[in-house]
């Protein structure tokens, strides 16, 4: 049987209805903010992404689908082509190619479509995935650099998430400085890393030389204390960047948009300057970023175009749909936990625990007698439970229960006394 290639998937009804709903809402919100649609090709010259996204990024150095396209006629040259891993570089290329700066106005452009990255597939991470994104770009004389643009984009994103009904997101915000102040920060990072990089993971050791900013992105647990102690970007922003960031934050406060400043959020693409942001959602597990974006004030010039600062974002549509589905499932089911006895002897303990939790007002159910972990987790998910609580001999002896969060897949140990609070507070 021929199957869909690893990392790709079919979207089938009824799920496609939710995809259409999200796309229609996005178009509606974009129209309210005066954005118009742009469609760029699905493949471009490899050079566009090398120069735009950056050769040292994970995307360009290891995740692109690139091939050598042979000439078919004397009039054609062979070319290195790449399936687009993201759409901002394509939009800026089109802006330059069609002289869109001529109007003197800001261009407010949105796109929807597939993107391609050869990443390790997992829940929420695919090799063909879909982004809904938008960019504001234009000459500085049209106000493209002003903090009001940043605040407006973030305000629009909140409106879009509201329109599709997503709740429970967190907005992380940072400023990564500009070509004037970033070199000093890079230098400070390099120097600080020189002393500690030997204790870090292989990726960090390499990045410490090539692209030190990327070290801040590292997720390896052992590296975290080292990274926490590195110099902070906020201490290196020059006065205009500091002022720009302060104004963005002040406008967000005025608009009532909640955010958390996260100085380690540097994002995976080299073109970002000044404001960067990410919205995360708790229902998504390890791949928690629903969308990301930021300023790209130097990208047009990097690609040989005019000075055209801008800011934009890309929503991971696959993840937005996953988060909405999880939210809906939760709303439909009041069941907090499935109590899972791990053997006949444990039935009475499981039932007793269930009784205590029910008396305290928590909706729980007790698993069947198969005593198989995998099956119990599947049942818990089918029932729409948020957690599975294991009741085995070890648990009874230690007084600590293994609790699995079925959405994130994480498993923790919770003492009996803390169990009620843990389950009813959603584990937060
Ligand atoms: P980026 O273009 O890397 O800034 O990513 C923007 C958003 O696209 C992320 O926040 C994710 O929601 C989504 N995204 C990026 N890579 C993938 C992938 N491989 N699979 C699914 N979604 C992705």
Coordinates of C-alpha atoms and ligand atoms in Angstrom, one line a residue:
X1 CA 0.0 0.0 0.0
X2 CA 1.3 3.5 -0.8
X3 CA 0.9 5.8 2.1
X4 CA 1.3 9.5 2.6
X5 CA 5.0 10.4 3.1
X6 CA 6.4 10.7 6.6
X7 CA 5.5 14.1 8.1
X8 CA 2.6 14.8 5.7
X9 CA -1.0 14.0 6.3
X10 CA -4.4 14.1 4.7
X11 CA -7.0 16.5 6.2
X12 CA -10.4 14.8 6.0
X13 CA -13.9 15.8 6.8
X14 CA -15.2 16.6 9.4
X15 CA -11.8 18.2 10.4
X16 CA -11.7 20.2 7.1
X17 CA -14.8 22.2 8.3
X18 CA -12.8 23.5 11.2
X19 CA -9.9 24.4 8.9
X20 CA -12.3 26.3 6.7
X21 CA -13.9 28.1 9.7
X22 CA -10.4 29.2 10.8
X23 CA -9.4 30.4 7.4
X24 CA -12.7 32.3 6.9
X25 CA -12.4 34.0 10.2
X26 CA -8.8 35.0 9.5
X27 CA -9.8 36.5 6.2
X28 CA -12.6 38.5 7.9
X29 CA -10.3 39.8 10.6
X30 CA -7.6 40.7 8.1
X31 CA -10.1 42.7 6.0
X32 CA -11.1 44.7 9.1
X33 CA -7.5 45.7 9.6
X34 CA -7.2 46.6 5.9
X35 CA -5.0 43.7 4.8
X36 CA -5.1 42.1 1.3
X37 CA -4.1 38.7 0.1
X38 CA -0.9 37.8 -1.6
X39 CA 0.0 34.4 -3.1
X40 CA 3.6 33.6 -3.8
X41 CA 5.0 30.4 -5.3
X42 CA 5.4 27.3 -3.3
X43 CA 9.0 27.0 -4.4
X44 CA 11.7 29.6 -4.9
X45 CA 15.4 30.0 -5.5
X46 CA 17.3 28.4 -2.7
X47 CA 19.3 31.6 -2.5
X48 CA 16.3 33.5 -1.3
X49 CA 16.1 31.5 1.9
X50 CA 19.8 31.3 2.4
X51 CA 20.0 35.1 2.3
X52 CA 16.6 35.9 3.8
X53 CA 16.2 33.3 6.6
X54 CA 20.0 32.9 7.3
X55 CA 22.4 30.1 6.5
X56 CA 23.2 29.4 10.1
X57 CA 19.5 28.8 11.1
X58 CA 18.3 25.3 11.6
X59 CA 15.7 25.8 8.9
X60 CA 18.3 26.6 6.2
X61 CA 21.2 24.4 7.5
X62 CA 19.2 21.2 7.9
X63 CA 15.5 21.4 7.2
X64 CA 14.9 22.5 3.6
X65 CA 13.6 20.4 0.8
X66 CA 16.1 21.5 -1.9
X67 CA 16.8 20.0 -5.3
X68 CA 18.8 20.8 -8.4
X69 CA 16.4 21.6 -11.2
X70 CA 18.0 20.6 -14.5
X71 CA 17.8 22.8 -17.5
X72 CA 15.4 21.5 -20.1
X73 CA 16.2 23.8 -22.9
X74 CA 19.2 25.8 -24.1
X75 CA 17.4 28.9 -22.9
X76 CA 17.2 27.6 -19.3
X77 CA 19.8 27.3 -16.6
X78 CA 19.9 24.6 -14.0
X79 CA 18.9 26.0 -10.7
X80 CA 18.9 25.1 -7.0
X81 CA 15.3 25.3 -5.9
X82 CA 13.6 24.9 -2.5
X83 CA 10.1 24.3 -1.2
X84 CA 9.4 27.4 0.9
X85 CA 10.0 26.7 4.6
X86 CA 8.2 30.0 5.4
X87 CA 6.6 32.8 3.5
X88 CA 8.0 36.1 4.7
X89 CA 11.1 35.9 2.4
X90 CA 8.8 35.2 -0.6
X91 CA 6.5 38.2 0.3
X92 CA 9.5 40.5 0.6
X93 CA 10.9 39.2 -2.7
X94 CA 7.6 40.0 -4.3
X95 CA 7.5 43.4 -2.7
X96 CA 10.9 44.2 -4.3
X97 CA 10.2 42.5 -7.6
X98 CA 7.0 44.4 -8.2
X99 CA 8.3 47.7 -6.9
X100 CA 5.5 47.9 -4.4
X101 CA 7.3 50.7 -2.6
X102 CA 6.4 53.0 -5.5
X103 CA 2.9 53.7 -4.0
X104 CA 4.7 55.3 -1.0
X105 CA 2.1 53.5 1.2
X106 CA 2.3 50.7 3.6
X107 CA 1.6 47.3 2.1
X108 CA -0.5 45.1 4.4
X109 CA -0.4 41.6 2.9
X110 CA -1.7 38.3 4.2
X111 CA -1.2 34.8 3.0
X112 CA -2.4 31.2 3.7
X113 CA -0.7 28.1 2.5
X114 CA 1.6 25.1 2.9
X115 CA 5.2 25.4 4.1
X116 CA 7.8 22.6 4.2
X117 CA 10.5 21.8 6.7
X118 CA 12.3 18.5 7.1
X119 CA 11.9 18.3 10.9
X120 CA 11.4 15.3 13.1
X121 CA 7.6 14.7 12.9
X122 CA 5.6 14.7 16.1
X123 CA 2.3 16.0 17.4
X124 CA 1.9 19.5 16.1
X125 CA 5.1 19.2 13.9
X126 CA 4.9 18.1 10.3
X127 CA 7.0 18.3 7.2
X128 CA 4.2 19.9 5.3
X129 CA 2.3 22.3 7.5
X130 CA 0.1 25.3 7.0
X131 CA 0.7 28.9 7.9
X132 CA -1.7 31.8 8.0
X133 CA 0.5 34.9 8.1
X134 CA 0.6 38.6 7.4
X135 CA 3.2 41.3 6.9
X136 CA 3.2 45.2 7.0
X137 CA 6.0 46.5 5.0
X138 CA 6.8 49.9 3.4
X139 CA 9.1 52.9 3.2
X140 CA 10.0 54.5 6.6
X141 CA 8.2 57.6 5.3
X142 CA 4.9 55.6 5.5
X143 CA 5.5 54.9 9.2
X144 CA 6.6 51.3 8.7
X145 CA 9.1 51.5 11.5
X146 CA 6.8 53.0 14.1
X147 CA 5.8 51.1 17.3
X148 CA 2.2 51.6 16.5
X149 CA 2.5 49.0 13.7
X150 CA 3.8 46.4 16.2
X151 CA 1.0 47.2 18.6
X152 CA -1.6 47.0 15.8
X153 CA -0.3 43.6 14.6
X154 CA -0.5 42.2 18.1
X155 CA -4.0 43.7 18.6
X156 CA -5.1 42.1 15.4
X157 CA -3.7 38.7 16.5
X158 CA -5.7 38.9 19.7
X159 CA -8.8 39.8 17.6
X160 CA -8.2 36.8 15.4
X161 CA -7.7 34.3 18.2
X162 CA -10.9 35.8 19.8
X163 CA -12.8 35.4 16.5
X164 CA -11.9 31.7 16.3
X165 CA -12.6 31.2 20.0
X166 CA -9.2 30.3 21.3
X167 CA -8.7 31.0 25.0
X168 CA -5.9 30.3 27.4
X169 CA -3.0 31.6 25.2
X170 CA 0.1 33.4 26.5
X171 CA 1.9 36.2 24.5
X172 CA 5.6 36.3 25.0
X173 CA 7.4 39.5 23.9
X174 CA 11.0 40.5 23.4
X175 CA 13.2 42.9 21.6
X176 CA 16.3 41.5 19.9
X177 CA 17.8 44.9 19.0
X178 CA 19.0 46.0 15.6
X179 CA 22.1 45.9 13.4
X180 CA 23.5 48.8 15.4
X181 CA 23.3 47.2 18.9
X182 CA 23.1 43.5 18.2
X183 CA 26.8 43.1 17.4
X184 CA 27.8 44.3 20.8
X185 CA 25.4 41.8 22.4
X186 CA 26.7 39.0 20.1
X187 CA 30.2 39.9 21.2
X188 CA 29.3 39.8 24.9
X189 CA 27.6 36.4 24.4
X190 CA 30.6 35.0 22.5
X191 CA 32.9 36.1 25.3
X192 CA 30.7 34.7 28.0
X193 CA 30.2 31.5 26.0
X194 CA 33.9 31.0 25.4
X195 CA 34.3 30.2 29.1
X196 CA 31.4 27.8 29.5
X197 CA 30.7 26.3 26.1
X198 CA 32.7 23.1 26.8
X199 CA 30.1 22.2 29.4
X200 CA 27.2 22.6 26.9
X201 CA 25.6 20.4 24.2
X202 CA 27.1 19.9 20.8
X203 CA 24.6 22.3 19.1
X204 CA 25.4 25.1 21.6
X205 CA 29.2 24.6 21.2
X206 CA 28.8 25.1 17.4
X207 CA 26.4 28.0 17.8
X208 CA 28.6 29.7 20.3
X209 CA 31.0 30.3 17.4
X210 CA 28.6 30.7 14.5
X211 CA 25.4 32.3 15.8
X212 CA 25.6 32.8 19.6
X213 CA 22.1 34.3 19.8
X214 CA 20.7 30.8 18.9
X215 CA 22.2 29.4 22.1
X216 CA 19.3 31.1 24.0
X217 CA 16.9 28.8 22.1
X218 CA 18.5 25.6 23.4
X219 CA 16.1 23.2 25.2
X220 CA 18.7 20.8 26.6
X221 CA 17.9 20.6 30.4
X222 CA 21.5 20.5 31.5
X223 CA 22.3 23.7 29.6
X224 CA 19.6 25.8 31.2
X225 CA 21.4 27.1 34.3
X226 CA 24.4 28.1 32.1
X227 CA 22.1 30.0 29.7
X228 CA 20.2 31.7 32.5
X229 CA 23.6 33.2 33.6
X230 CA 24.5 34.6 30.2
X231 CA 24.3 38.4 29.5
X232 CA 20.7 39.7 28.8
X233 CA 19.8 41.4 25.6
X234 CA 17.8 44.1 27.4
X235 CA 21.1 45.4 28.8
X236 CA 22.5 45.9 25.3
X237 CA 19.7 47.6 23.4
X238 CA 20.7 51.0 22.1
X239 CA 18.5 54.0 23.0
X240 CA 16.3 54.0 19.9
X241 CA 15.6 50.2 20.3
X242 CA 14.9 50.7 24.1
X243 CA 12.5 53.5 23.4
X244 CA 10.8 51.6 20.5
X245 CA 10.2 48.6 22.8
X246 CA 9.0 50.8 25.6
X247 CA 6.4 52.4 23.3
X248 CA 5.2 49.0 22.0
X249 CA 4.7 47.9 25.6
X250 CA 2.9 51.1 26.6
X251 CA 0.5 50.8 23.6
X252 CA -0.2 47.1 24.4
X253 CA -1.0 48.2 28.0
X254 CA -3.3 50.9 26.7
X255 CA -5.1 48.3 24.4
X256 CA -5.4 45.8 27.3
X257 CA -3.3 43.2 25.5
X258 CA -1.6 41.0 28.1
X259 CA 2.0 39.9 27.5
X260 CA 5.0 38.5 29.3
X261 CA 8.5 39.8 28.4
X262 CA 10.8 36.8 27.7
X263 CA 14.3 37.9 27.1
X264 CA 15.4 34.5 25.9
X265 CA 12.9 34.4 23.0
X266 CA 15.0 35.0 20.0
X267 CA 13.1 32.9 17.4
X268 CA 14.5 30.7 14.7
X269 CA 15.0 33.1 11.8
X270 CA 17.9 35.5 11.4
X271 CA 15.9 38.4 9.9
X272 CA 14.3 39.5 13.1
X273 CA 15.0 42.9 14.5
X274 CA 13.6 44.7 17.5
X275 CA 10.2 43.3 18.5
X276 CA 9.8 39.5 18.4
X277 CA 6.8 37.6 19.8
X278 CA 5.3 34.2 20.2
X279 CA 1.8 33.0 21.3
X280 CA 1.8 29.7 23.1
X281 CA -1.0 27.4 24.2
X282 CA -1.1 24.9 27.0
X283 CA -3.1 22.3 25.1
X284 CA -0.3 21.8 22.6
X285 CA 2.2 19.9 24.7
X286 CA 5.9 20.1 23.6
X287 CA 5.1 22.0 20.4
X288 CA 3.4 24.8 22.3
X289 CA 3.9 27.8 19.9
X290 CA 0.7 28.6 18.0
X291 CA 2.3 31.5 16.2
X292 CA 5.4 33.6 16.0
X293 CA 6.6 36.8 14.4
X294 CA 8.5 40.0 14.7
X295 CA 10.1 42.9 12.9
X296 CA 12.3 42.4 9.9
X297 CA 13.6 46.0 9.3
X298 CA 16.6 45.0 7.3
X299 CA 15.3 42.0 5.2
X300 CA 14.4 44.0 2.1
X301 CA 17.9 45.4 1.9
X302 CA 19.4 42.0 2.7
X303 CA 17.6 40.8 -0.5
X304 CA 18.9 43.7 -2.6
X305 CA 15.7 45.8 -2.3
X306 CA 15.0 49.3 -1.0
X307 CA 14.9 50.2 2.7
X308 CA 11.5 48.7 3.7
X309 CA 11.1 48.0 7.4
X310 CA 8.2 45.8 8.4
X311 CA 6.6 43.4 10.9
X312 CA 4.7 40.2 10.5
X313 CA 3.8 36.8 11.9
X314 CA 2.9 33.3 10.9
X315 CA 0.2 31.3 12.7
X316 CA 0.7 27.5 12.6
X317 CA -2.7 26.5 11.3
X318 CA -2.2 22.9 12.2
X319 CA -1.5 23.8 15.8
X320 CA -4.3 26.4 16.0
X321 CA -6.8 23.7 14.8
X322 CA -5.3 21.2 17.3
X323 CA -5.7 23.7 20.2
X324 CA -9.3 24.4 19.2
X325 CA -10.1 20.7 19.0
X326 CA -8.6 20.1 22.4
X327 CA -10.4 23.0 23.9
X328 CA -13.7 21.8 22.4
X329 CA -13.2 18.3 23.7
X330 CA -12.5 19.6 27.2
X331 CA -15.6 21.8 27.1
X332 CA -17.7 18.8 26.1
X333 CA -16.4 16.7 28.9
X334 CA -16.4 17.6 32.5
X335 CA -14.3 14.5 33.3
X336 CA -11.1 15.5 35.0
X337 CA -9.4 12.1 35.6
X338 CA -9.6 8.4 34.9
X339 CA -8.4 6.5 38.0
X340 CA -6.4 3.4 36.7
X341 CA -6.0 0.5 39.0
X342 CA -2.9 -1.6 38.0
X343 CA -4.1 -5.0 39.2
X344 CA -7.1 -6.7 40.9
X345 CA -5.7 -5.9 44.3
X346 CA -5.7 -2.3 43.5
X347 CA -9.4 -2.0 42.6
X348 CA -10.5 -1.2 46.1
X349 CA -7.8 1.4 46.5
X350 CA -8.8 3.0 43.2
X351 CA -12.4 3.0 44.1
X352 CA -11.6 4.6 47.5
X353 CA -9.6 7.3 45.9
X354 CA -12.3 7.9 43.3
X355 CA -14.8 8.3 46.2
X356 CA -12.7 10.8 48.0
X357 CA -12.2 12.9 44.9
X358 CA -15.9 12.7 43.9
X359 CA -16.9 13.8 47.4
X360 CA -14.6 16.8 47.0
X361 CA -16.4 17.7 43.8
X362 CA -14.0 16.4 41.1
X363 CA -15.5 14.4 38.3
X364 CA -13.6 11.1 37.9
X365 CA -14.2 7.7 36.5
X366 CA -12.5 4.3 37.3
X367 CA -10.9 2.2 34.6
X368 CA -11.9 -1.3 33.5
X369 CA -10.2 -4.4 34.7
X370 CA -7.8 -4.9 31.8
X371 CA -5.0 -3.3 33.9
X372 CA -3.1 -2.4 30.7
X373 CA -1.6 1.0 30.8
X374 CA -1.8 1.8 27.1
X375 CA -5.4 0.7 26.8
X376 CA -6.3 2.8 29.9
X377 CA -4.6 5.9 28.5
X378 CA -6.5 5.4 25.3
X379 CA -9.8 5.0 27.2
X380 CA -9.0 8.1 29.2
X381 CA -8.5 10.1 26.1
X382 CA -11.7 8.8 24.5
X383 CA -13.6 9.7 27.6
X384 CA -12.2 13.2 27.3
X385 CA -10.4 13.1 30.7
X386 CA -7.6 15.5 31.3
X387 CA -5.6 13.2 33.5
X388 CA -5.0 9.5 34.2
X389 CA -4.1 8.7 37.8
X390 CA -2.3 5.4 38.3
X391 CA -3.0 3.3 41.4
X392 CA -0.4 0.5 41.7
X393 CA 1.6 -1.1 44.5
X394 CA 4.4 1.4 44.3
X395 CA 1.9 4.2 44.6
X396 CA 0.2 2.7 47.6
X397 CA 3.5 2.1 49.3
X398 CA 5.0 5.6 48.6
X399 CA 1.7 7.6 48.9
X400 CA 2.6 9.3 45.6
X401 CA 0.5 8.8 42.5
X402 CA 1.8 8.9 39.0
X403 CA -0.4 11.4 37.1
X404 CA -0.3 11.6 33.4
X405 CA -1.5 14.7 31.6
X406 CA -3.2 13.3 28.5
X407 CA -2.9 16.5 26.5
X408 CA 0.8 17.2 27.0
X409 CA 1.8 13.6 27.6
X410 CA 3.8 14.6 30.7
X411 CA 3.8 12.4 33.7
X412 CA 4.5 13.6 37.3
X413 CA 4.3 12.3 40.8
X414 CA 1.8 13.9 43.1
X415 CA 1.4 13.2 46.8
X416 CA -2.0 12.0 47.9
X417 CA -2.6 15.2 49.9
X418 CA -1.9 17.4 46.9
X419 CA -3.9 15.3 44.4
X420 CA -7.2 17.1 44.8
X421 CA -5.6 20.5 44.3
X422 CA -3.6 19.2 41.3
X423 CA -6.6 17.8 39.5
X424 CA -9.0 20.6 40.2
X425 CA -6.5 23.3 39.3
X426 CA -5.8 21.8 36.0
X427 CA -2.3 21.1 37.0
X428 CA -1.2 24.7 36.7
Ligands
LIG1 P1 8.2 30.2 12.3 O1 8.0 30.3 10.8 O2 9.3 29.2 12.6 O3 8.3 31.5 13.0 O4 6.9 29.5 12.9 C1 5.7 30.1 13.0 C2 4.7 29.1 13.5 O5 4.5 28.1 12.5 C3 5.0 28.3 14.7 O6 4.7 29.1 15.9 C4 4.2 27.1 14.6 O7 2.9 27.3 15.0 C5 4.2 26.9 13.1 N1 5.2 25.8 12.6 C6 6.5 26.0 12.4 N2 7.1 24.8 12.0 C7 6.1 23.9 12.0 C8 6.0 22.5 11.7 N3 7.1 21.8 11.3 N4 4.8 21.9 11.8 C9 3.7 22.6 12.2 N5 3.7 23.9 12.5 C10 4.9 24.5 12.4

